mmCIF file of C-alpha atoms in Angstrom:
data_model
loop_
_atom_site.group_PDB
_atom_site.id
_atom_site.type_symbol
_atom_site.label_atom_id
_atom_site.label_comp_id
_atom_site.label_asym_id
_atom_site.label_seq_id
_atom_site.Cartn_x
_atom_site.Cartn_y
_atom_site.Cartn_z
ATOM 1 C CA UNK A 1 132.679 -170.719 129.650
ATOM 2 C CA UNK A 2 135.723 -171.095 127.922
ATOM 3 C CA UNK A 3 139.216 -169.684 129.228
ATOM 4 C CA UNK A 4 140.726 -166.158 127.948
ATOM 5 C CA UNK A 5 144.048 -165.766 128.673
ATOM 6 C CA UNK A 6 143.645 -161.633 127.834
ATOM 7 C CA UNK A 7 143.962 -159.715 131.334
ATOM 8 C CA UNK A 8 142.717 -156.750 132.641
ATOM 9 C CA UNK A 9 144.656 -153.534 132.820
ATOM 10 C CA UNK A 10 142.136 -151.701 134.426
ATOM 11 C CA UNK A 11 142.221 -150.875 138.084
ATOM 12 C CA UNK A 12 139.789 -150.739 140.772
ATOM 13 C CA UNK A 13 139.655 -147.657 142.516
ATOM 14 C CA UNK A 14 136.892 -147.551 145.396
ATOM 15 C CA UNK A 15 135.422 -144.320 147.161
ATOM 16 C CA UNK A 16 137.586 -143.211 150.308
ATOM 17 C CA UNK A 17 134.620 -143.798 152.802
ATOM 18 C CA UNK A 18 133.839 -147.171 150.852
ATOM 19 C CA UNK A 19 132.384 -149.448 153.987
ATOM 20 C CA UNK A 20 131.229 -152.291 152.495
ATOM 21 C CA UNK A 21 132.085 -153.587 148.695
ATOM 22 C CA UNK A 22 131.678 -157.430 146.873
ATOM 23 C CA UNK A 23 134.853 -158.088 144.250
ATOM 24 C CA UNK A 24 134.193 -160.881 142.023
ATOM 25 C CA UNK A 25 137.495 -162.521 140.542
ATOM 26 C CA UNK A 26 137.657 -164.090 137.313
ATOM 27 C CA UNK A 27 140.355 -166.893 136.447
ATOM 28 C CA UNK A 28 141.356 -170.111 135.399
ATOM 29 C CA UNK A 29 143.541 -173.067 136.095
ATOM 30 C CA UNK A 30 146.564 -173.125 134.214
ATOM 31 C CA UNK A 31 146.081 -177.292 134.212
ATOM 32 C CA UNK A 32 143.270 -179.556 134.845
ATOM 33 C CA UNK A 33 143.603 -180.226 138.552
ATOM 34 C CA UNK A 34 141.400 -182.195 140.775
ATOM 35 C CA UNK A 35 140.695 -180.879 144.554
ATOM 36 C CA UNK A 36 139.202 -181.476 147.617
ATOM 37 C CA UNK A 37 135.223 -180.533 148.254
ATOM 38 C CA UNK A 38 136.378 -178.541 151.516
ATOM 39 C CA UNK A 39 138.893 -176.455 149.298
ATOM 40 C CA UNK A 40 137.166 -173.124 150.418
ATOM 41 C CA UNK A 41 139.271 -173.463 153.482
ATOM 42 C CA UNK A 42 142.511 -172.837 151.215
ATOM 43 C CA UNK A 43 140.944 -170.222 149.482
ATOM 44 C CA UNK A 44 140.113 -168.369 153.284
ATOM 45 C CA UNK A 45 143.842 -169.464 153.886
ATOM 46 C CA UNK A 46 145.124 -167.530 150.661
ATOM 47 C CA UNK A 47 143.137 -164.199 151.472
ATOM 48 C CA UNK A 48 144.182 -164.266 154.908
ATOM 49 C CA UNK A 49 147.362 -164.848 153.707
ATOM 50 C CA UNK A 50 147.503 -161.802 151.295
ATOM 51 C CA UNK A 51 146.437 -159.845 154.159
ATOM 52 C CA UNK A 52 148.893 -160.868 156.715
ATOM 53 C CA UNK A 53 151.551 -160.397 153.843
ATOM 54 C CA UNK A 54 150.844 -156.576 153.143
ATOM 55 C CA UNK A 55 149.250 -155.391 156.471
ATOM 56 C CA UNK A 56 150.263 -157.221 160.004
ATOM 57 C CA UNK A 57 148.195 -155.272 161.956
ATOM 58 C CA UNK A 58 144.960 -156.215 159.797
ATOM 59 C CA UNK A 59 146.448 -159.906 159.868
ATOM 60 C CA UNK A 60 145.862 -159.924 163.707
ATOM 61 C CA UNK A 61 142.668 -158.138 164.322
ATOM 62 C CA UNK A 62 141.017 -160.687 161.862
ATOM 63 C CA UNK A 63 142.724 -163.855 163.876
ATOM 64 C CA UNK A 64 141.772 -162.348 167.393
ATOM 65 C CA UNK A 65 139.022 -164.568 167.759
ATOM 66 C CA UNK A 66 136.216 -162.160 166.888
ATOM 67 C CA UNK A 67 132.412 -163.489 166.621
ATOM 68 C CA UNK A 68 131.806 -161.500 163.572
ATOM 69 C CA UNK A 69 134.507 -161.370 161.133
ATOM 70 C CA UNK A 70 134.313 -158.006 158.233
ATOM 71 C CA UNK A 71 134.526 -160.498 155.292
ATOM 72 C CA UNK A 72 133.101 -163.271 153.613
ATOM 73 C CA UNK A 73 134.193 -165.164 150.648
ATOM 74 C CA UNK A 74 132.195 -167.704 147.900
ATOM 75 C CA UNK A 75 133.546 -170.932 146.660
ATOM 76 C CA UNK A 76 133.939 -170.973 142.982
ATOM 77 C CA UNK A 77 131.344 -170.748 140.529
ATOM 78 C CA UNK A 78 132.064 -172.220 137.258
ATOM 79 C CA UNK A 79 131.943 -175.822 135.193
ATOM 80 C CA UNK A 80 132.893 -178.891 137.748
ATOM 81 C CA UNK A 81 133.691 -182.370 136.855
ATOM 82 C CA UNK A 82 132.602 -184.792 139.759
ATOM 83 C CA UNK A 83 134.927 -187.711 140.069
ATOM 84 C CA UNK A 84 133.892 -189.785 143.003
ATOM 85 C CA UNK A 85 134.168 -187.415 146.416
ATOM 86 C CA UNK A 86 136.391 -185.318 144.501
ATOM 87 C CA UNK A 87 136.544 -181.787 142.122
ATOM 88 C CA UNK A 88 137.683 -181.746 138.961
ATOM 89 C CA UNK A 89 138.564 -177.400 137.823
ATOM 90 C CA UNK A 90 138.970 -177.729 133.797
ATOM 91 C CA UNK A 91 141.745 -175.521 132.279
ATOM 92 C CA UNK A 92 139.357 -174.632 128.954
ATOM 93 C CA UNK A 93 137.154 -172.876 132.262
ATOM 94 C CA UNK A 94 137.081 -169.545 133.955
ATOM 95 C CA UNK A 95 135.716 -170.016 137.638
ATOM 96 C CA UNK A 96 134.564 -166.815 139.038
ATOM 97 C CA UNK A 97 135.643 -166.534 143.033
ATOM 98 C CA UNK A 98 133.743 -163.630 145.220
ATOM 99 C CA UNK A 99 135.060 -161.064 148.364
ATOM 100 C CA UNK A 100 133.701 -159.257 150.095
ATOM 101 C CA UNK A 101 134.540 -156.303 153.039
ATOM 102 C CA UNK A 102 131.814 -155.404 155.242
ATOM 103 C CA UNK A 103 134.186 -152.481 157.928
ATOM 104 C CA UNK A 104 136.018 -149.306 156.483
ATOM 105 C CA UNK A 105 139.326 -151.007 157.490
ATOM 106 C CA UNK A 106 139.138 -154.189 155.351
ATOM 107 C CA UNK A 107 137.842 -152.013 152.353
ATOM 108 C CA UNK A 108 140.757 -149.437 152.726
ATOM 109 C CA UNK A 109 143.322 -152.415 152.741
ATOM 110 C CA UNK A 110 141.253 -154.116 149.744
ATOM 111 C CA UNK A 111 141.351 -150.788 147.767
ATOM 112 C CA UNK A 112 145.166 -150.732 148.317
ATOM 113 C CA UNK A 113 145.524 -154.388 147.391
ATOM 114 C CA UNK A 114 144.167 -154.168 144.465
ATOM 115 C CA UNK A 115 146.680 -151.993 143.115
ATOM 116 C CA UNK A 116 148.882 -154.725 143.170
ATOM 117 C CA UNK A 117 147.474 -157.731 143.049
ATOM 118 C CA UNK A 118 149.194 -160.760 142.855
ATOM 119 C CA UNK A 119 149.000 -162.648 138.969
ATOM 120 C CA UNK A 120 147.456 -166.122 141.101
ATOM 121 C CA UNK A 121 145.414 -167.402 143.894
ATOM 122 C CA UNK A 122 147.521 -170.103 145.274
ATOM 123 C CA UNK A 123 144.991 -173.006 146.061
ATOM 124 C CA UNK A 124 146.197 -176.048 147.217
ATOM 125 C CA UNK A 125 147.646 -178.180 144.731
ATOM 126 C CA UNK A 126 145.790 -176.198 141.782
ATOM 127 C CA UNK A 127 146.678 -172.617 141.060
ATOM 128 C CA UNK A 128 144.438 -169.935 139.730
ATOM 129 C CA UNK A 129 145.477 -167.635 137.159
ATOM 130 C CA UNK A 130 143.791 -163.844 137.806
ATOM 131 C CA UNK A 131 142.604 -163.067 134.531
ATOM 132 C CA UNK A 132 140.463 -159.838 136.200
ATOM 133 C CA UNK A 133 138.842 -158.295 139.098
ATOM 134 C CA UNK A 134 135.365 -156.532 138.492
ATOM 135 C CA UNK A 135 132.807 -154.902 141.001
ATOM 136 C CA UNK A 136 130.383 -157.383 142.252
ATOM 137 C CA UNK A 137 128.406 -155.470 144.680
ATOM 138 C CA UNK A 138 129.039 -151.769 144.621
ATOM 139 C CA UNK A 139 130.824 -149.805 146.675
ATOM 140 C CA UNK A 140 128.794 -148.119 149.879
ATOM 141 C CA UNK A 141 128.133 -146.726 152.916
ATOM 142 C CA UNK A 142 126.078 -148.413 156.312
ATOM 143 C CA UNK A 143 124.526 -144.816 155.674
ATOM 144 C CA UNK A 144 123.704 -144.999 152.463
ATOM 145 C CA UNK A 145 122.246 -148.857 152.339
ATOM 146 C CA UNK A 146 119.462 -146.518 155.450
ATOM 147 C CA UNK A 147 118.893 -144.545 152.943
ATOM 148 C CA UNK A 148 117.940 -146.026 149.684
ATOM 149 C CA UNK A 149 114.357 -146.949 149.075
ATOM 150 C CA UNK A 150 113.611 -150.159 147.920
ATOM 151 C CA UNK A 151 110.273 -151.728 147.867
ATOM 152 C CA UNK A 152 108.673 -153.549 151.105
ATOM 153 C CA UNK A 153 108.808 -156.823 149.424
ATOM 154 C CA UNK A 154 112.636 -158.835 149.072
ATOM 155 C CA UNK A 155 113.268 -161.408 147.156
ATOM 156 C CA UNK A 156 116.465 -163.205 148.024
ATOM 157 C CA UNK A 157 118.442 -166.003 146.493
ATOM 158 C CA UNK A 158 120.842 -168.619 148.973
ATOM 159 C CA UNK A 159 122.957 -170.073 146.295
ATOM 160 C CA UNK A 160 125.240 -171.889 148.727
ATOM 161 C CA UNK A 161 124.440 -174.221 151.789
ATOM 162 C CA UNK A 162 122.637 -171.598 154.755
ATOM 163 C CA UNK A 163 122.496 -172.506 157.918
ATOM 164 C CA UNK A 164 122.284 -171.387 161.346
ATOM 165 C CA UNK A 165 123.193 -172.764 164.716
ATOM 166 C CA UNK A 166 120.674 -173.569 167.217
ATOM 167 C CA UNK A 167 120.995 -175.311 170.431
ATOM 168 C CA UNK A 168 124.602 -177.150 169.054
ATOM 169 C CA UNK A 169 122.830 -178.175 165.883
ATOM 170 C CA UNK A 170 122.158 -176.824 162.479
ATOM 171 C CA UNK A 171 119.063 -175.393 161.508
ATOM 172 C CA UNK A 172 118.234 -175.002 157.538
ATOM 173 C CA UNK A 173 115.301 -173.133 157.564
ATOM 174 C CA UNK A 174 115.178 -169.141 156.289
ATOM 175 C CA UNK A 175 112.532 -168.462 159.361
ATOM 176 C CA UNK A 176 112.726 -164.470 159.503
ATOM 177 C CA UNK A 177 113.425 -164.089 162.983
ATOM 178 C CA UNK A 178 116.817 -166.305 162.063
ATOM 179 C CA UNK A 179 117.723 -164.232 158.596
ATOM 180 C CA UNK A 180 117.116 -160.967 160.324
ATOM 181 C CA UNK A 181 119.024 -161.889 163.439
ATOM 182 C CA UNK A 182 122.000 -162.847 161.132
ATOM 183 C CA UNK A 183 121.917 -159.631 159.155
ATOM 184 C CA UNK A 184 121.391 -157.223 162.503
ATOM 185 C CA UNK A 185 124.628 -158.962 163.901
ATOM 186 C CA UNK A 186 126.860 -157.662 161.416
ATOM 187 C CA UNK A 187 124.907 -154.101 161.271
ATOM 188 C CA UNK A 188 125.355 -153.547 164.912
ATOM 189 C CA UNK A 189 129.510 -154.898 164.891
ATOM 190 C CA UNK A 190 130.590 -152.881 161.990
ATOM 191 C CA UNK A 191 127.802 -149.888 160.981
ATOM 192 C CA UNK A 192 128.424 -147.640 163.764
ATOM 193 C CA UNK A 193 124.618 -147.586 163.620
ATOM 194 C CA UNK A 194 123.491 -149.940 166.422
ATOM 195 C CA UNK A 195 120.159 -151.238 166.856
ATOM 196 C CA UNK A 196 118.431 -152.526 170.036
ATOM 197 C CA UNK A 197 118.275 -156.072 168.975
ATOM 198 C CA UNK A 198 115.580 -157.609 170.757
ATOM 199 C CA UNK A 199 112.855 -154.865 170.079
ATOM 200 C CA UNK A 200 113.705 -155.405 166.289
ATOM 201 C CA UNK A 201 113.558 -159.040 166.494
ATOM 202 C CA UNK A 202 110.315 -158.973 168.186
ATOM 203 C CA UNK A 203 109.197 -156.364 165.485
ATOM 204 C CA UNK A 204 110.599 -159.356 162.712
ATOM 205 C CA UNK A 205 108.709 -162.068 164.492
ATOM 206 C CA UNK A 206 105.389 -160.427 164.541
ATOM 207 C CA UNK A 207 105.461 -158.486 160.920
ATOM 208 C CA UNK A 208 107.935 -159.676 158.881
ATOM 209 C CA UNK A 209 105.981 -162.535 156.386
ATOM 210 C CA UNK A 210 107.499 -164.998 153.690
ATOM 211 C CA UNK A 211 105.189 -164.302 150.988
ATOM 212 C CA UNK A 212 106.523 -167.318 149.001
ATOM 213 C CA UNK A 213 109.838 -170.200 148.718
ATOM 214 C CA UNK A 214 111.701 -172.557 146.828
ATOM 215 C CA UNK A 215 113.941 -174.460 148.685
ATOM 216 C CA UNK A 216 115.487 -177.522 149.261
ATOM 217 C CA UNK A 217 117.933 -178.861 152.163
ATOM 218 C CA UNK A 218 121.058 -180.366 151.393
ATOM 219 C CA UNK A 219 124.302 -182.138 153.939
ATOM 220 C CA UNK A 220 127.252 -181.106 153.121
ATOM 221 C CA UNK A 221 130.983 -181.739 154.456
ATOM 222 C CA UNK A 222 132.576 -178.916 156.522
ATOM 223 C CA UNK A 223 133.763 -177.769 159.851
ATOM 224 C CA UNK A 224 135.445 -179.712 162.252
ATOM 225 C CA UNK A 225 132.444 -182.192 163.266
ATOM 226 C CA UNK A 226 132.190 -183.345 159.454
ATOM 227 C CA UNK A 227 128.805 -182.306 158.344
ATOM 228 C CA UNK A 228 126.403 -179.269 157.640
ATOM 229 C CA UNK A 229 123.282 -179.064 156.783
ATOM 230 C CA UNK A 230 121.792 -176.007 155.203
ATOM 231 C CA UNK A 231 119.126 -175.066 152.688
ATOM 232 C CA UNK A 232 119.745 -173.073 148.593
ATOM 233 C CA UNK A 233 116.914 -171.719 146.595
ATOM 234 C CA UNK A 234 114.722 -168.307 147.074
ATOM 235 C CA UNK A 235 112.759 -167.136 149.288
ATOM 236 C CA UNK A 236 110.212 -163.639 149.275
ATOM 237 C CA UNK A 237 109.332 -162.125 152.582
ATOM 238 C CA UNK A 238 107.181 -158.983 152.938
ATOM 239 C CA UNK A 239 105.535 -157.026 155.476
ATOM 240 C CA UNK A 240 102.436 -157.286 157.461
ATOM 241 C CA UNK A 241 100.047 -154.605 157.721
ATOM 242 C CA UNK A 242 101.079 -153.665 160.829
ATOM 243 C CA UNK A 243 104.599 -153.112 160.211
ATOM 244 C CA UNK A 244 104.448 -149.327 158.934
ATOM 245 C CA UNK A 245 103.804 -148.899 163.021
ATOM 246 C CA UNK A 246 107.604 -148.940 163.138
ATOM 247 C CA UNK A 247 109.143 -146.840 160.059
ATOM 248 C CA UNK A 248 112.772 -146.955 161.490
ATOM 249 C CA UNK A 249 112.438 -150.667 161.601
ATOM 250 C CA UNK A 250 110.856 -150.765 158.026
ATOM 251 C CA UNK A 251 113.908 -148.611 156.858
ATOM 252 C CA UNK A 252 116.178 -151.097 158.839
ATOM 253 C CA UNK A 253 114.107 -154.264 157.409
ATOM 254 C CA UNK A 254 115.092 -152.716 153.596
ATOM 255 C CA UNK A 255 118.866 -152.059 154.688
ATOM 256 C CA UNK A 256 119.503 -155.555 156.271
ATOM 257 C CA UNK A 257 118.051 -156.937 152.900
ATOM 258 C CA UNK A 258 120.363 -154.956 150.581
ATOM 259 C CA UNK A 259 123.142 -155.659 153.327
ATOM 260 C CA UNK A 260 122.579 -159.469 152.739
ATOM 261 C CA UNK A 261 124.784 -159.781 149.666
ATOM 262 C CA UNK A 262 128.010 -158.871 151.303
ATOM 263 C CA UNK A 263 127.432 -160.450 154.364
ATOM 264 C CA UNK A 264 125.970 -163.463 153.365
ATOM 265 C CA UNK A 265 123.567 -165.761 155.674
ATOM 266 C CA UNK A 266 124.087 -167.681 158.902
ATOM 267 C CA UNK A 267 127.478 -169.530 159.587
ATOM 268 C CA UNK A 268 130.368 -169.986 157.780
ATOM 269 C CA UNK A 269 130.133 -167.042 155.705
ATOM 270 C CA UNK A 270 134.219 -167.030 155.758
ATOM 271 C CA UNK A 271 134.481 -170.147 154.379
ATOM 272 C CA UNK A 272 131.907 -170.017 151.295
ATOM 273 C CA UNK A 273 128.225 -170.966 152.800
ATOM 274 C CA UNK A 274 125.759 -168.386 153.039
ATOM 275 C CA UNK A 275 126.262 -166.963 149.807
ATOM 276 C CA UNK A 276 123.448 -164.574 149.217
ATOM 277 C CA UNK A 277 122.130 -162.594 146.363
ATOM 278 C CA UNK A 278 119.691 -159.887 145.943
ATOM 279 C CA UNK A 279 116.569 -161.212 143.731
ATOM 280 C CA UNK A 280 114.876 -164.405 142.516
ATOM 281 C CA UNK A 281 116.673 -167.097 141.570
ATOM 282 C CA UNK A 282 116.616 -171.088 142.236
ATOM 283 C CA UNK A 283 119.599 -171.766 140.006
ATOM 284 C CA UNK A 284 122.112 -173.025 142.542
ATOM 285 C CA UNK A 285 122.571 -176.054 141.073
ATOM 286 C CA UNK A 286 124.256 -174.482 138.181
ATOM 287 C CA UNK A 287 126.835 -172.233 140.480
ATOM 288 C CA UNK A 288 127.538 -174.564 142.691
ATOM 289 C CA UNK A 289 128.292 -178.199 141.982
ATOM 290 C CA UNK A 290 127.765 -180.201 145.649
ATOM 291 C CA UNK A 291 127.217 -183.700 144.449
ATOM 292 C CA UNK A 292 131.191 -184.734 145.380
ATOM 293 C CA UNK A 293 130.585 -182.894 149.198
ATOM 294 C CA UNK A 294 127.225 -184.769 149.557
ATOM 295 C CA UNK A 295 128.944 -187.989 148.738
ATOM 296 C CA UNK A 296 131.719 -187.152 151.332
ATOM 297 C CA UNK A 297 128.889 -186.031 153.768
ATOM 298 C CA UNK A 298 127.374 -189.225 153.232
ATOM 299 C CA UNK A 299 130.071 -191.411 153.956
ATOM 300 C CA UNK A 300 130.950 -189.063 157.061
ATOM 301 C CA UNK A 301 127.150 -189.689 158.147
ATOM 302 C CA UNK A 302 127.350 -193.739 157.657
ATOM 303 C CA UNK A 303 130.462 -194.292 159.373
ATOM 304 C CA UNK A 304 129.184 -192.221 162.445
ATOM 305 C CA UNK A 305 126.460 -194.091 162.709
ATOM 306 C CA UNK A 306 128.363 -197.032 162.744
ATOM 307 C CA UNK A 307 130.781 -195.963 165.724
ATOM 308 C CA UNK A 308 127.916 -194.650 167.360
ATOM 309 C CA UNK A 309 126.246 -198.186 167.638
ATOM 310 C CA UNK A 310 129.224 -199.123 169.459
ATOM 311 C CA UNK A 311 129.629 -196.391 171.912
ATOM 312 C CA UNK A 312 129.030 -197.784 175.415
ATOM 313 C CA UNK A 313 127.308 -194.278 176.147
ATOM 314 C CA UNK A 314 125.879 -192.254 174.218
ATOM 315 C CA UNK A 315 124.261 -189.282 176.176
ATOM 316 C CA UNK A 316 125.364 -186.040 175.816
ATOM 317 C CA UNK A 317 127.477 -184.499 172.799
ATOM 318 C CA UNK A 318 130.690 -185.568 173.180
ATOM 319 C CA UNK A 319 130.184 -188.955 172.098
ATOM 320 C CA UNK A 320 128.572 -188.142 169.265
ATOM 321 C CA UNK A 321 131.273 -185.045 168.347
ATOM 322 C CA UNK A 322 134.137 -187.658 168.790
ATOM 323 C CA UNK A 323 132.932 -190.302 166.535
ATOM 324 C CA UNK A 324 131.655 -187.649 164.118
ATOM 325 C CA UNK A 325 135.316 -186.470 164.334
ATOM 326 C CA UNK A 326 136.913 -189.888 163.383
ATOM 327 C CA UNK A 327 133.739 -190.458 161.053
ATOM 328 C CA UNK A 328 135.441 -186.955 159.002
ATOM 329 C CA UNK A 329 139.089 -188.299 159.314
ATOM 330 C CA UNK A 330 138.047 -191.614 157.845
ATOM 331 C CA UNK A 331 136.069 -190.382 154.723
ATOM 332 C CA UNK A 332 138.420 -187.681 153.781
ATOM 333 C CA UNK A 333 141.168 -190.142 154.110
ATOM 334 C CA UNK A 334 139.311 -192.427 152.156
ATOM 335 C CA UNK A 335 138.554 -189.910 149.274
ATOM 336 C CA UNK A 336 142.393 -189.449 148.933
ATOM 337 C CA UNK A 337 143.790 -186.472 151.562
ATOM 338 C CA UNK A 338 146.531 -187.297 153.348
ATOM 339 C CA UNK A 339 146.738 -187.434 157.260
ATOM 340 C CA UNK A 340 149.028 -184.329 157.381
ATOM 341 C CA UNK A 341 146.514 -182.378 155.362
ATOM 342 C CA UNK A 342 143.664 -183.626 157.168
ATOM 343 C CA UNK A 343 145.200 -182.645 161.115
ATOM 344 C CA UNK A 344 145.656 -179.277 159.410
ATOM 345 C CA UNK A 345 142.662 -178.425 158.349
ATOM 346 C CA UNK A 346 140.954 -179.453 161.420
ATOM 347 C CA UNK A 347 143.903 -177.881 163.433
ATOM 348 C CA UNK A 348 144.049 -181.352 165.580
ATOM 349 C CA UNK A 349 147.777 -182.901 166.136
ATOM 350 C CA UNK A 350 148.924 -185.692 163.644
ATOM 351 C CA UNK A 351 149.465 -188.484 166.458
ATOM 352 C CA UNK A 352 145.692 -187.966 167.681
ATOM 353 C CA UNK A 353 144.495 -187.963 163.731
ATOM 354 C CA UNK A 354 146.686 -191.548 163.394
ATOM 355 C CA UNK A 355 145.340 -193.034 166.640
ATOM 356 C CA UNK A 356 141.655 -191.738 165.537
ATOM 357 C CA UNK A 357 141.652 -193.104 162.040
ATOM 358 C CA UNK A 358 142.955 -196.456 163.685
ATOM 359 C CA UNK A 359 140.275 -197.073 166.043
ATOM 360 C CA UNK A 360 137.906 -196.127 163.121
ATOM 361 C CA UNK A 361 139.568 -198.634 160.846
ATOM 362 C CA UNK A 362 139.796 -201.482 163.562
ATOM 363 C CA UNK A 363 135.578 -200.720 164.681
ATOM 364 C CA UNK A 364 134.531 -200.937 160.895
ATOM 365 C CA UNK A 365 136.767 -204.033 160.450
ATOM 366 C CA UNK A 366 135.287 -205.861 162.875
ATOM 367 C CA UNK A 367 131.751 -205.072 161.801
#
């Protein structure tokens, strides 16, 4: 799309008992500027930033170490270049970024912020120009999402990697019990509407149906053991015929689905994945442009493998977490990141990346 340079005047107001809303952000590199595939995690950085800057109080409730955190964020969604295992964001381009709040206290901060937002979203090493701020998902209530009336069928569309955890590992399948249980856990935390969970979960696993899907399962590099593997395209589920047994849960069933765009789905919601969308769509390739994280997922996956075949022991996890650990130091040194930037990001000290990335070096060396 190509690149205005006219901004918005306009400004967001949102209702005072706004719980949950979805911002999208449209702007555009003032250069061409190649980045890292994990660059959602300066993105995350930036917002958390902008919140710590204005409201210190807010800062620290969202670094306490919750489970459940009242945002989630997309990576951006525009034209990429692919050059090797990096990005390349075009300056003729706008890139569209989404946020969202999901408690009453992030969306009263958010409604204040954008008031006075700042002109540029400070991503590493390639700076975004705001060129406007729209409504992505409107404005609403935990109430209100009880309340509306949808049909008994949902359609919806993953258009980033969703996954879930599962015994230590990932699991990239949209099984209902698994999408429901993801949705309930941010209804009960921030609604002020709990729900017994394990009588609706039951009530998921015996009536809730996927009538139809389009999938497919992708790796992808992120997190601090290197990889994730989650699933994009649609998927419909309905209701059995015994369902309408339980009304409140049917009502629930409808809320949780129109609850699913601001939340997103499974893990890592914060830092891009998950990104859900109300309706059918399969057109993921198009928003999101993966190829340059596969290749670094790849690489992460091949060198693992090789320090794994020369692990004296390998039972348990923490053989395989370590050399999936110097596996992830190795690629993304490889693809250009610097060891500084690297023992940030995966909040391990320098000395430990050095001596890791060493004994990676020296075991691939030496065949």
């Amino acid at each position: 799309m190509p690149r205005t340079r006219k901004k918005s005047s306009a400004k967001i107001t949102l209702p005072t008992d706004t719980e949950l809303v979805g911002l999208v952000f449209n702007a555009v590199p003032s250069s061409n500027y190649t980045i890292f595939p994990e660059y959602a995690k300066g993105l995350h950085a930036w917002f958390l930033n902008q919140v710590r800057e204005t409201n210190p109080d807010l800062s620290a409730h969202l670094h306490d170490g919750e489970s459940e955190k009242p945002f989630t964020i997309s990576r951006l969604q525009g034209n990429f270049l692919s050059t090797g295992t990096k990005l390349q964001l075009s300056a003729d381009c706008n890139y569209q970024w989404y946020v969202c709040a999901l408690s009453s206290r992030l969306a009263e901060w958010m409604a204040n912020w954008l008031q006075n937002l700042p002109k540029v979203i400070e991503l590493r090493n390639a700076p975004l120009e705001i060129q406007s701020v729209e409504i992505a998902h409107p404005a609403t209530t935990y109430q209100q999402l009880l309340e509306n009336k949808p049909k008994n069928t949902l359609s919806l569309s993953y258009i980033s990697p969703t996954s879930f955890r599962r015994k230590k590992h990932h699991f990239p399948l949209p099984l209902p019990f698994n999408i429901f249980h993801s949705y309930l856990r941010r209804w009960n935390h921030f609604s002020g509407l709990p729900v017994e969970q394990d009588a609706f979960l039951e009530w998921v696993d015996e009536n809730v149906i996927i009538q139809r899907h389009e999938i497919s399962t992708t790796r992808v590099a992120g997190g601090k053991r290197g990889l994730v593997t989650g699933f994009t395209g649609a998927v419909e589920f309905g209701l059995g015929k015994d369902a309408a047994r339980e009304p409140e849960y049917v009502k629930l069933f409808r809320a949780l689905g129109q609850l699913a765009p601001y939340c997103g789905t499974g893990h890592k919601t914060t830092f891009g994945l998950g990104q859900t969308r109300l309706g059918w769509s399969i057109e993921s390739d198009k928003i999101e442009v993966i190829s340059p994280q596969e290749l670094l997922a790849e690489r992460i996956a091949e060198v693992t493998e090789i320090l794994m075949s020369k692990q004296k022991r390998t039972g348990g996890t923490r053989a395989i977490s370590v050399c999936e650990k110097r596996a992830t130091i190795l690629a993304r040194r490889e693809s250009g990141e610097s060891l500084q930037d690297i023992a940030i990001d995966l909040e391990i000290p320098y000395e430990t990346v050095k001596t890791y990335i060493k004994l990676a070096r020296k075991i691939l060396a030496n065949g």
